[in-house]
Amino acid sequence: AFFGVSMFVQETKLDLKARLDWLGFGMLSIAIAALQMFLDRGEQLNWFSSAEIVVEALVCASAFYIFIVHTFT
């Protein structure tokens, strides 16, 4: 297997111009953080009876929506 790979697989060139999509990264990070807080604190605060949980759910949904829209455009 090593011999076949070394013979037929070409070395890839490093693309120094590749950039990180900061908006997508930020929105995904915010969505995951809000989801984690929503799930961790939801039971303690009686789920949607708490304003904090509602805000966390809205932040998670909004950030994930922006991430998806930004990713596909």
mmCIF file of C-alpha atoms in Angstrom:
data_model
loop_
_atom_site.group_PDB
_atom_site.id
_atom_site.type_symbol
_atom_site.label_atom_id
_atom_site.label_comp_id
_atom_site.label_asym_id
_atom_site.label_seq_id
_atom_site.Cartn_x
_atom_site.Cartn_y
_atom_site.Cartn_z
ATOM 1 C CA ALA A 1 0.000 0.000 0.000
ATOM 2 C CA PHE A 2 2.810 2.417 0.889
ATOM 3 C CA PHE A 3 4.575 1.727 -2.409
ATOM 4 C CA GLY A 4 1.382 2.296 -4.416
ATOM 5 C CA VAL A 5 0.609 5.526 -2.606
ATOM 6 C CA SER A 6 4.148 6.831 -2.964
ATOM 7 C CA MET A 7 4.158 6.080 -6.695
ATOM 8 C CA PHE A 8 0.737 7.372 -7.737
ATOM 9 C CA VAL A 9 -0.360 10.060 -5.266
ATOM 10 C CA GLN A 10 0.965 13.494 -6.151
ATOM 11 C CA GLU A 11 2.244 15.921 -3.523
ATOM 12 C CA THR A 12 -0.294 18.695 -2.949
ATOM 13 C CA LYS A 13 0.929 22.254 -3.092
ATOM 14 C CA LEU A 14 0.363 24.510 -0.108
ATOM 15 C CA ASP A 15 -2.099 27.310 -0.878
ATOM 16 C CA LEU A 16 -0.848 30.341 1.030
ATOM 17 C CA LYS A 17 -3.801 32.442 -0.120
ATOM 18 C CA ALA A 18 -6.399 30.221 1.574
ATOM 19 C CA ARG A 19 -8.305 32.222 4.159
ATOM 20 C CA LEU A 20 -10.579 31.352 7.035
ATOM 21 C CA ASP A 21 -14.251 32.298 6.727
ATOM 22 C CA TRP A 22 -14.460 34.304 9.947
ATOM 23 C CA LEU A 23 -18.181 35.061 9.714
ATOM 24 C CA GLY A 24 -19.066 31.403 9.220
ATOM 25 C CA PHE A 25 -16.686 30.317 11.970
ATOM 26 C CA GLY A 26 -18.077 32.926 14.358
ATOM 27 C CA MET A 27 -21.721 32.098 13.676
ATOM 28 C CA LEU A 28 -21.136 28.361 14.071
ATOM 29 C CA SER A 29 -19.238 28.965 17.322
ATOM 30 C CA ILE A 30 -22.021 31.163 18.703
ATOM 31 C CA ALA A 31 -24.691 28.647 17.654
ATOM 32 C CA ILE A 32 -22.885 25.753 19.333
ATOM 33 C CA ALA A 33 -22.189 27.764 22.503
ATOM 34 C CA ALA A 34 -25.821 28.908 22.764
ATOM 35 C CA LEU A 35 -27.069 25.367 22.138
ATOM 36 C CA GLN A 36 -24.757 24.015 24.828
ATOM 37 C CA MET A 37 -25.965 26.598 27.361
ATOM 38 C CA PHE A 38 -29.587 25.969 26.340
ATOM 39 C CA LEU A 39 -29.234 22.220 26.896
ATOM 40 C CA ASP A 40 -27.162 22.481 30.083
ATOM 41 C CA ARG A 41 -29.327 25.033 31.886
ATOM 42 C CA GLY A 42 -32.741 24.195 30.430
ATOM 43 C CA GLU A 43 -33.815 21.628 32.986
ATOM 44 C CA GLN A 44 -32.639 23.721 35.941
ATOM 45 C CA LEU A 45 -34.543 26.785 34.736
ATOM 46 C CA ASN A 46 -37.736 24.934 33.705
ATOM 47 C CA TRP A 47 -37.066 25.134 29.968
ATOM 48 C CA PHE A 48 -39.127 27.766 28.132
ATOM 49 C CA SER A 49 -40.561 29.261 31.325
ATOM 50 C CA SER A 50 -37.249 31.084 31.716
ATOM 51 C CA ALA A 51 -36.399 34.174 29.670
ATOM 52 C CA GLU A 52 -32.733 33.101 29.622
ATOM 53 C CA ILE A 53 -33.567 29.810 27.922
ATOM 54 C CA VAL A 54 -35.768 31.559 25.355
ATOM 55 C CA VAL A 55 -32.941 34.000 24.556
ATOM 56 C CA GLU A 56 -30.420 31.166 24.249
ATOM 57 C CA ALA A 57 -32.746 29.254 21.911
ATOM 58 C CA LEU A 58 -33.277 32.356 19.756
ATOM 59 C CA VAL A 59 -29.548 33.125 19.628
ATOM 60 C CA CYS A 60 -28.781 29.524 18.676
ATOM 61 C CA ALA A 61 -31.422 29.413 15.946
ATOM 62 C CA SER A 62 -30.463 32.834 14.566
ATOM 63 C CA ALA A 63 -26.732 32.138 14.505
ATOM 64 C CA PHE A 64 -27.262 28.731 12.901
ATOM 65 C CA TYR A 65 -29.580 30.263 10.282
ATOM 66 C CA ILE A 66 -26.995 32.947 9.433
ATOM 67 C CA PHE A 67 -24.298 30.264 9.247
ATOM 68 C CA ILE A 68 -26.343 28.131 6.825
ATOM 69 C CA VAL A 69 -27.320 31.086 4.617
ATOM 70 C CA HIS A 70 -23.743 32.389 4.561
ATOM 71 C CA THR A 71 -22.358 28.941 3.765
ATOM 72 C CA PHE A 72 -24.612 28.379 0.760
ATOM 73 C CA THR A 73 -24.186 31.852 -0.755
#
